[in-house]
mmCIF file of C-alpha atoms in Angstrom:
data_model
loop_
_atom_site.group_PDB
_atom_site.id
_atom_site.type_symbol
_atom_site.label_atom_id
_atom_site.label_comp_id
_atom_site.label_asym_id
_atom_site.label_seq_id
_atom_site.Cartn_x
_atom_site.Cartn_y
_atom_site.Cartn_z
ATOM 1 C CA MET N 16 12.582 16.466 3.147
ATOM 2 C CA LEU N 17 11.998 13.810 0.219
ATOM 3 C CA ARG N 18 12.700 14.320 -3.217
ATOM 4 C CA THR N 19 10.442 14.454 -6.431
ATOM 5 C CA SER N 20 13.208 12.677 -7.479
ATOM 6 C CA ALA N 21 12.047 9.750 -5.303
ATOM 7 C CA SER N 22 8.821 8.474 -7.666
ATOM 8 C CA ARG N 23 9.337 6.136 -9.397
ATOM 9 C CA VAL N 24 7.102 3.289 -11.386
ATOM 10 C CA LEU N 25 7.252 0.300 -9.677
ATOM 11 C CA ASP N 26 7.354 -3.338 -10.617
ATOM 12 C CA ASP N 27 7.076 -7.575 -9.015
ATOM 13 C CA SER N 28 10.524 -7.007 -7.148
ATOM 14 C CA ASP N 29 8.248 -4.625 -5.057
ATOM 15 C CA ARG N 30 4.844 -6.730 -4.310
ATOM 16 C CA ASP N 31 5.278 -7.313 -1.335
ATOM 17 C CA GLU N 32 5.895 -3.973 0.189
ATOM 18 C CA VAL N 33 3.321 -2.153 -1.956
ATOM 19 C CA LEU N 34 1.079 -5.031 -0.025
ATOM 20 C CA ALA N 35 2.146 -3.942 3.539
ATOM 21 C CA LEU N 36 1.369 -0.378 2.742
ATOM 22 C CA LEU N 37 -1.901 -1.364 0.797
ATOM 23 C CA ASP N 38 -2.783 -3.072 3.931
ATOM 24 C CA THR N 39 -2.141 -0.570 6.581
ATOM 25 C CA ASP N 40 -5.559 0.987 5.691
ATOM 26 C CA PRO N 41 -7.489 -2.165 4.058
ATOM 27 C CA VAL N 42 -10.553 0.443 3.971
ATOM 28 C CA ALA N 43 -9.470 2.987 1.657
ATOM 29 C CA ASN N 44 -7.229 1.101 -0.174
ATOM 30 C CA VAL N 45 -9.717 -2.349 -1.003
ATOM 31 C CA PHE N 46 -9.840 -1.206 -5.451
ATOM 32 C CA VAL N 47 -5.927 -0.438 -5.113
ATOM 33 C CA ALA N 48 -5.280 -3.703 -2.655
ATOM 34 C CA SER N 49 -7.527 -5.849 -4.505
ATOM 35 C CA ARG N 50 -5.683 -5.185 -8.447
ATOM 36 C CA VAL N 51 -2.263 -5.862 -7.327
ATOM 37 C CA ARG N 52 -3.208 -8.292 -5.193
ATOM 38 C CA ALA N 53 -5.276 -10.261 -8.763
ATOM 39 C CA VAL N 54 -2.260 -9.056 -11.378
ATOM 40 C CA GLY N 55 0.787 -7.811 -9.595
ATOM 41 C CA LEU N 56 2.685 -4.673 -10.780
ATOM 42 C CA ASN N 57 3.884 -5.471 -14.330
ATOM 43 C CA THR N 58 2.190 -2.988 -15.782
ATOM 44 C CA SER N 59 0.636 -4.637 -18.574
ATOM 45 C CA ARG N 60 -1.309 -6.516 -16.819
ATOM 46 C CA LEU N 61 -1.732 -3.832 -14.065
ATOM 47 C CA GLY N 62 -3.699 -1.793 -16.867
ATOM 48 C CA GLY N 63 -1.658 0.763 -15.386
ATOM 49 C CA GLN N 64 1.841 1.993 -13.827
ATOM 50 C CA MET N 65 1.977 2.330 -9.948
ATOM 51 C CA TRP N 66 3.896 4.440 -9.176
ATOM 52 C CA GLY N 67 6.185 5.058 -5.674
ATOM 53 C CA PHE N 68 7.146 7.748 -3.333
ATOM 54 C CA GLY N 69 10.214 7.008 -1.613
ATOM 55 C CA PRO N 70 13.364 4.324 -1.764
ATOM 56 C CA ARG N 71 13.011 0.642 -2.237
ATOM 57 C CA GLY N 72 12.649 -1.138 1.506
ATOM 58 C CA GLY N 73 11.400 2.393 2.553
ATOM 59 C CA LEU N 74 8.430 3.084 0.508
ATOM 60 C CA VAL N 75 5.499 5.889 2.385
ATOM 61 C CA SER N 76 2.948 6.321 -0.427
ATOM 62 C CA LEU N 77 1.641 4.816 -3.442
ATOM 63 C CA CYS N 78 -0.484 6.188 -6.454
ATOM 64 C CA TYR N 79 -2.176 3.779 -9.146
ATOM 65 C CA ALA N 80 -2.200 5.383 -12.083
ATOM 66 C CA GLY N 81 -4.393 3.384 -14.572
ATOM 67 C CA ALA N 82 -8.245 4.243 -15.541
ATOM 68 C CA ASN N 83 -8.498 5.888 -12.941
ATOM 69 C CA LEU N 84 -5.321 7.571 -10.619
ATOM 70 C CA VAL N 85 -5.419 6.910 -6.531
ATOM 71 C CA PRO N 86 -3.256 8.497 -3.835
ATOM 72 C CA VAL N 87 -2.766 6.182 -1.232
ATOM 73 C CA ASN N 88 -1.167 7.071 2.014
ATOM 74 C CA ALA N 89 0.038 10.353 0.106
ATOM 75 C CA THR N 90 1.674 12.747 2.265
ATOM 76 C CA PRO N 91 2.726 16.244 0.664
ATOM 77 C CA GLU N 92 5.924 15.339 -0.727
ATOM 78 C CA ALA N 93 5.139 13.080 -2.575
ATOM 79 C CA LEU N 94 0.918 14.278 -3.389
ATOM 80 C CA HIS N 95 3.535 17.229 -5.018
ATOM 81 C CA ALA N 96 5.844 13.993 -6.707
ATOM 82 C CA PHE N 97 3.054 12.440 -8.580
ATOM 83 C CA ALA N 98 1.076 15.434 -9.205
ATOM 84 C CA ASP N 99 4.606 16.322 -11.625
ATOM 85 C CA ARG N 100 5.005 12.787 -12.808
ATOM 86 C CA ALA N 101 0.997 13.125 -13.951
ATOM 87 C CA ARG N 102 1.528 16.059 -15.568
ATOM 88 C CA ARG N 103 4.214 15.887 -17.121
ATOM 89 C CA GLN N 104 2.848 11.925 -19.146
ATOM 90 C CA GLY N 105 -0.793 14.074 -19.851
ATOM 91 C CA ARG N 106 -4.201 12.725 -18.227
ATOM 92 C CA ARG N 107 -4.551 9.614 -18.853
ATOM 93 C CA CYS N 108 -7.123 8.695 -16.302
ATOM 94 C CA SER N 109 -10.940 9.099 -17.022
ATOM 95 C CA SER N 110 -11.236 10.221 -12.747
ATOM 96 C CA ILE N 111 -8.915 11.093 -10.211
ATOM 97 C CA VAL N 112 -10.756 9.512 -6.556
ATOM 98 C CA GLY N 113 -9.865 8.128 -3.257
ATOM 99 C CA PRO N 114 -9.151 9.798 0.607
ATOM 100 C CA ALA N 115 -11.030 13.457 -0.432
ATOM 101 C CA GLU N 116 -7.708 15.772 0.983
ATOM 102 C CA ALA N 117 -5.554 13.659 -1.161
ATOM 103 C CA VAL N 118 -7.374 14.107 -4.222
ATOM 104 C CA GLU N 119 -7.631 17.940 -2.864
ATOM 105 C CA ARG N 120 -3.958 18.692 -2.872
ATOM 106 C CA LEU N 121 -3.664 16.081 -6.076
ATOM 107 C CA TRP N 122 -6.798 18.429 -7.933
ATOM 108 C CA GLU N 123 -4.886 21.361 -7.337
ATOM 109 C CA ARG N 124 -1.385 21.044 -8.647
ATOM 110 C CA LEU N 125 -3.198 19.607 -12.245
ATOM 111 C CA GLU N 126 -6.389 21.616 -12.575
ATOM 112 C CA PRO N 127 -3.893 24.436 -13.951
ATOM 113 C CA HIS N 128 -3.407 21.464 -16.615
ATOM 114 C CA TRP N 129 -5.867 18.720 -17.241
ATOM 115 C CA GLY N 130 -8.938 21.597 -15.797
ATOM 116 C CA PRO N 131 -11.516 21.996 -15.983
ATOM 117 C CA ALA N 132 -13.217 18.947 -14.675
ATOM 118 C CA ARG N 133 -16.716 17.868 -16.214
ATOM 119 C CA ALA N 134 -17.686 17.276 -12.516
ATOM 120 C CA ILE N 135 -16.638 17.501 -8.940
ATOM 121 C CA ARG N 136 -18.015 15.238 -5.906
ATOM 122 C CA ARG N 137 -16.134 16.485 -3.210
ATOM 123 C CA SER N 138 -17.858 14.727 -0.342
ATOM 124 C CA GLN N 139 -18.122 11.161 -0.778
ATOM 125 C CA PRO N 140 -19.413 9.084 3.072
ATOM 126 C CA VAL N 141 -16.884 6.024 3.337
ATOM 127 C CA MET N 142 -19.255 3.311 4.967
ATOM 128 C CA VAL N 143 -18.394 -0.352 6.117
ATOM 129 C CA THR N 144 -20.346 -2.841 7.751
ATOM 130 C CA ARG N 145 -18.674 -5.012 10.102
ATOM 131 C CA SER N 146 -21.489 -7.591 10.920
ATOM 132 C CA LEU N 147 -24.532 -9.044 9.176
ATOM 133 C CA PRO N 148 -27.730 -7.109 7.982
ATOM 134 C CA HIS N 149 -30.318 -5.335 10.197
ATOM 135 C CA VAL N 150 -33.178 -6.755 8.519
ATOM 136 C CA GLU N 151 -33.679 -9.180 6.624
ATOM 137 C CA PRO N 152 -31.605 -9.934 2.723
ATOM 138 C CA ASP N 153 -34.105 -10.476 -0.091
ATOM 139 C CA PRO N 154 -34.086 -14.102 -1.076
ATOM 140 C CA LEU N 155 -35.070 -13.228 -4.605
ATOM 141 C CA VAL N 156 -30.969 -11.302 -4.731
ATOM 142 C CA ARG N 157 -28.780 -14.004 -6.550
ATOM 143 C CA ARG N 158 -25.726 -14.479 -8.514
ATOM 144 C CA VAL N 159 -26.701 -13.404 -12.033
ATOM 145 C CA ARG N 160 -25.704 -16.853 -14.366
ATOM 146 C CA PRO N 161 -24.284 -16.180 -17.734
ATOM 147 C CA GLU N 162 -26.832 -16.904 -19.505
ATOM 148 C CA GLN N 163 -28.806 -13.020 -18.194
ATOM 149 C CA PHE N 164 -25.950 -10.398 -18.821
ATOM 150 C CA GLY N 165 -27.938 -9.232 -21.501
ATOM 151 C CA VAL N 166 -30.767 -9.049 -19.405
ATOM 152 C CA LEU N 167 -28.357 -6.863 -16.529
ATOM 153 C CA LEU N 168 -27.111 -4.964 -19.234
ATOM 154 C CA PRO N 169 -29.112 -2.092 -20.649
ATOM 155 C CA ALA N 170 -28.905 -1.738 -16.237
ATOM 156 C CA CYS N 171 -25.565 -1.485 -15.537
ATOM 157 C CA VAL N 172 -25.508 0.977 -18.565
ATOM 158 C CA ALA N 173 -28.510 2.849 -16.828
ATOM 159 C CA MET N 174 -26.634 2.603 -13.199
ATOM 160 C CA PHE N 175 -23.533 4.111 -14.825
ATOM 161 C CA THR N 176 -24.983 6.776 -16.998
ATOM 162 C CA GLU N 177 -27.028 8.111 -13.543
ATOM 163 C CA GLU N 178 -24.206 8.060 -11.580
ATOM 164 C CA VAL N 179 -20.933 9.120 -13.880
ATOM 165 C CA GLY N 180 -23.633 11.526 -16.196
ATOM 166 C CA ILE N 181 -22.437 9.845 -19.307
ATOM 167 C CA SER N 182 -22.814 6.812 -21.288
ATOM 168 C CA PRO N 183 -20.425 3.562 -20.372
ATOM 169 C CA ASP N 184 -21.103 3.179 -24.540
ATOM 170 C CA SER N 185 -18.875 6.609 -25.463
ATOM 171 C CA GLY N 186 -15.314 5.873 -26.408
ATOM 172 C CA ASP N 187 -15.188 3.167 -27.043
ATOM 173 C CA GLY N 188 -18.530 2.155 -27.644
ATOM 174 C CA GLY N 189 -18.663 0.482 -24.766
ATOM 175 C CA ALA N 190 -16.493 -2.572 -25.602
ATOM 176 C CA LEU N 191 -14.523 -2.122 -22.039
ATOM 177 C CA TYR N 192 -17.671 -1.662 -20.411
ATOM 178 C CA ARG N 193 -19.804 -4.893 -20.915
ATOM 179 C CA SER N 194 -16.508 -6.931 -20.555
ATOM 180 C CA ARG N 195 -15.540 -5.705 -17.118
ATOM 181 C CA VAL N 196 -19.645 -6.514 -16.324
ATOM 182 C CA ALA N 197 -19.139 -9.919 -18.269
ATOM 183 C CA GLU N 198 -16.500 -11.025 -16.157
ATOM 184 C CA LEU N 199 -18.243 -9.820 -12.550
ATOM 185 C CA ILE N 200 -20.978 -12.480 -13.479
ATOM 186 C CA ARG N 201 -17.982 -15.176 -14.668
ATOM 187 C CA ILE N 202 -16.950 -14.311 -11.170
ATOM 188 C CA GLY N 203 -19.384 -14.927 -9.101
ATOM 189 C CA ARG N 204 -19.833 -11.330 -7.809
ATOM 190 C CA SER N 205 -22.718 -9.103 -9.878
ATOM 191 C CA TYR N 206 -25.853 -9.979 -7.452
ATOM 192 C CA ALA N 207 -29.095 -9.062 -8.883
ATOM 193 C CA ARG N 208 -33.411 -9.611 -8.191
ATOM 194 C CA ILE N 209 -34.141 -10.043 -11.578
ATOM 195 C CA GLU N 210 -38.066 -11.022 -12.340
ATOM 196 C CA ASP N 211 -39.771 -11.687 -16.153
ATOM 197 C CA GLY N 212 -36.616 -10.474 -17.690
ATOM 198 C CA ARG N 213 -36.714 -6.818 -15.532
ATOM 199 C CA VAL N 214 -34.043 -5.769 -13.286
ATOM 200 C CA VAL N 215 -35.838 -4.625 -9.587
ATOM 201 C CA PHE N 216 -32.404 -4.612 -8.193
ATOM 202 C CA LYS N 217 -28.515 -4.647 -8.743
ATOM 203 C CA ALA N 218 -25.330 -4.283 -7.243
ATOM 204 C CA GLU N 219 -21.454 -6.028 -7.851
ATOM 205 C CA ILE N 220 -18.759 -6.434 -5.444
ATOM 206 C CA GLY N 221 -16.005 -4.348 -7.177
ATOM 207 C CA ALA N 222 -12.805 -5.228 -5.495
ATOM 208 C CA VAL N 223 -11.718 -8.385 -2.956
ATOM 209 C CA THR N 224 -8.600 -8.345 -0.810
ATOM 210 C CA PRO N 225 -9.020 -11.137 2.592
ATOM 211 C CA GLN N 226 -9.512 -8.459 4.322
ATOM 212 C CA ALA N 227 -12.347 -6.141 3.080
ATOM 213 C CA CYS N 228 -14.621 -6.050 0.063
ATOM 214 C CA GLN N 229 -15.980 -2.682 -1.894
ATOM 215 C CA VAL N 230 -19.660 -2.629 -3.125
ATOM 216 C CA GLN N 231 -19.949 -0.749 -6.341
ATOM 217 C CA GLY N 232 -23.162 -0.228 -8.763
ATOM 218 C CA VAL N 233 -25.740 -0.360 -6.822
ATOM 219 C CA TRP N 234 -29.217 0.634 -8.744
ATOM 220 C CA VAL N 235 -32.657 0.172 -8.094
ATOM 221 C CA ASP N 236 -35.186 0.212 -11.770
ATOM 222 C CA PRO N 237 -36.066 4.244 -10.585
ATOM 223 C CA GLU N 238 -40.507 2.729 -11.124
ATOM 224 C CA LEU N 239 -39.879 0.628 -7.923
ATOM 225 C CA ARG N 240 -38.419 3.166 -5.992
ATOM 226 C CA GLY N 241 -38.924 3.479 -2.033
ATOM 227 C CA ARG N 242 -40.664 -0.122 -1.979
ATOM 228 C CA GLY N 243 -37.355 -1.173 0.129
ATOM 229 C CA HIS N 244 -35.698 -3.041 -2.661
ATOM 230 C CA ALA N 245 -32.887 -1.061 -1.700
ATOM 231 C CA VAL N 246 -32.501 -1.752 2.158
ATOM 232 C CA SER N 247 -33.200 -5.320 1.651
ATOM 233 C CA GLY N 248 -31.165 -6.801 -1.646
ATOM 234 C CA MET N 249 -28.211 -5.081 0.104
ATOM 235 C CA ALA N 250 -29.109 -6.825 3.497
ATOM 236 C CA ALA N 251 -28.264 -9.712 0.545
ATOM 237 C CA VAL N 252 -26.260 -8.407 -1.033
ATOM 238 C CA VAL N 253 -23.728 -8.221 2.309
ATOM 239 C CA GLU N 254 -24.411 -11.729 3.439
ATOM 240 C CA GLN N 255 -23.337 -13.093 0.329
ATOM 241 C CA ALA N 256 -19.955 -11.313 0.106
ATOM 242 C CA MET N 257 -19.242 -11.837 4.104
ATOM 243 C CA SER N 258 -20.586 -15.352 3.316
ATOM 244 C CA TYR N 259 -17.884 -15.634 0.186
ATOM 245 C CA PHE N 260 -15.213 -12.938 0.067
ATOM 246 C CA ALA N 261 -14.714 -10.813 3.204
ATOM 247 C CA PRO N 262 -15.363 -10.175 6.626
ATOM 248 C CA LEU N 263 -15.578 -6.504 5.689
ATOM 249 C CA VAL N 264 -17.950 -4.970 3.259
ATOM 250 C CA THR N 265 -16.882 -0.805 2.261
ATOM 251 C CA LEU N 266 -18.971 1.201 -0.318
ATOM 252 C CA TYR N 267 -18.306 4.893 -0.494
ATOM 253 C CA VAL N 268 -21.008 7.142 -2.003
ATOM 254 C CA ASN N 269 -21.933 10.514 -2.590
ATOM 255 C CA ASP N 270 -23.028 12.858 0.130
ATOM 256 C CA TYR N 271 -26.027 14.625 -1.534
ATOM 257 C CA ASN N 272 -27.572 10.558 -2.416
ATOM 258 C CA LEU N 273 -29.139 10.402 0.957
ATOM 259 C CA PRO N 274 -32.059 7.876 -0.291
ATOM 260 C CA ALA N 275 -29.265 5.688 -0.198
ATOM 261 C CA ARG N 276 -27.422 6.625 2.534
ATOM 262 C CA ALA N 277 -30.514 6.753 4.384
ATOM 263 C CA ALA N 278 -30.831 2.711 3.627
ATOM 264 C CA TYR N 279 -27.366 1.405 3.615
ATOM 265 C CA ARG N 280 -27.178 2.125 7.642
ATOM 266 C CA LYS N 281 -30.883 0.904 7.634
ATOM 267 C CA VAL N 282 -28.614 -2.191 7.223
ATOM 268 C CA GLY N 283 -25.878 -1.384 9.184
ATOM 269 C CA PHE N 284 -22.920 0.681 7.046
ATOM 270 C CA ARG N 285 -21.584 3.671 9.084
ATOM 271 C CA ASP N 286 -19.823 6.610 8.159
ATOM 272 C CA VAL N 287 -15.679 5.875 8.600
ATOM 273 C CA ASP N 288 -14.103 8.593 5.603
ATOM 274 C CA THR N 289 -14.686 10.626 3.296
ATOM 275 C CA PHE N 290 -13.255 10.264 -0.221
ATOM 276 C CA MET N 291 -13.562 13.139 -3.355
ATOM 277 C CA SER N 292 -13.650 12.055 -7.755
ATOM 278 C CA VAL N 293 -13.289 14.329 -9.877
ATOM 279 C CA LEU N 294 -14.137 13.002 -13.575
ATOM 280 C CA PHE N 295 -13.432 13.621 -16.741
#
């Protein structure tokens, strides 16, 4: 059995080994892999630390410790090591998210020290599609232009508040969130149907690797729901994602959000895994 002491903070010298481990499951690891490919493992650029379990040349598990705590390929021994490091460091993240079994075990060890959580989403189906949409894409869903930031931002805030349960304006007044929205627009990964200054549908491609990309922030104006905008809008996003970013499109969704899950299935998504999120 590997000892807890095998847990260590990784750096750019570990990059190739880290990416090789992340690539063993490009769907589950798309968020972390996207970050590492974009900025490497230097803590200041990564926006957190990458913890490794196992010796150099023999990494077994990882844990991204930034705004989110994300276990990767985490064995029981690794989870013990990561929980011990997280407990000693103190909570710095706003959530723990990842494969359900790993997050459940991590939270069991951290709850006595970090609890209670604000919310726990124990079952979040991970969905994927490898094929072009099964339905007609909405031709009015297009990349958001930088000058449309002011129109899009309120819809993003509404989506975040509805999904997470708190406003992204809390804490720093929303500066980091606004910066992220603007960045996704700038790099061409924000999509929306905007009519007369009103956002009808929106979604972002939040993470991209050569193998997969992850859709996030899917939202339809509450007054316009039930009219098929989510289905045709997602079809447009999937078509664009496969054309410009990666051959596989993935997302995860709360199990109780039955309308969203049904819409994604109509587009061609299918369930492949289950995530869990612990929100603070």
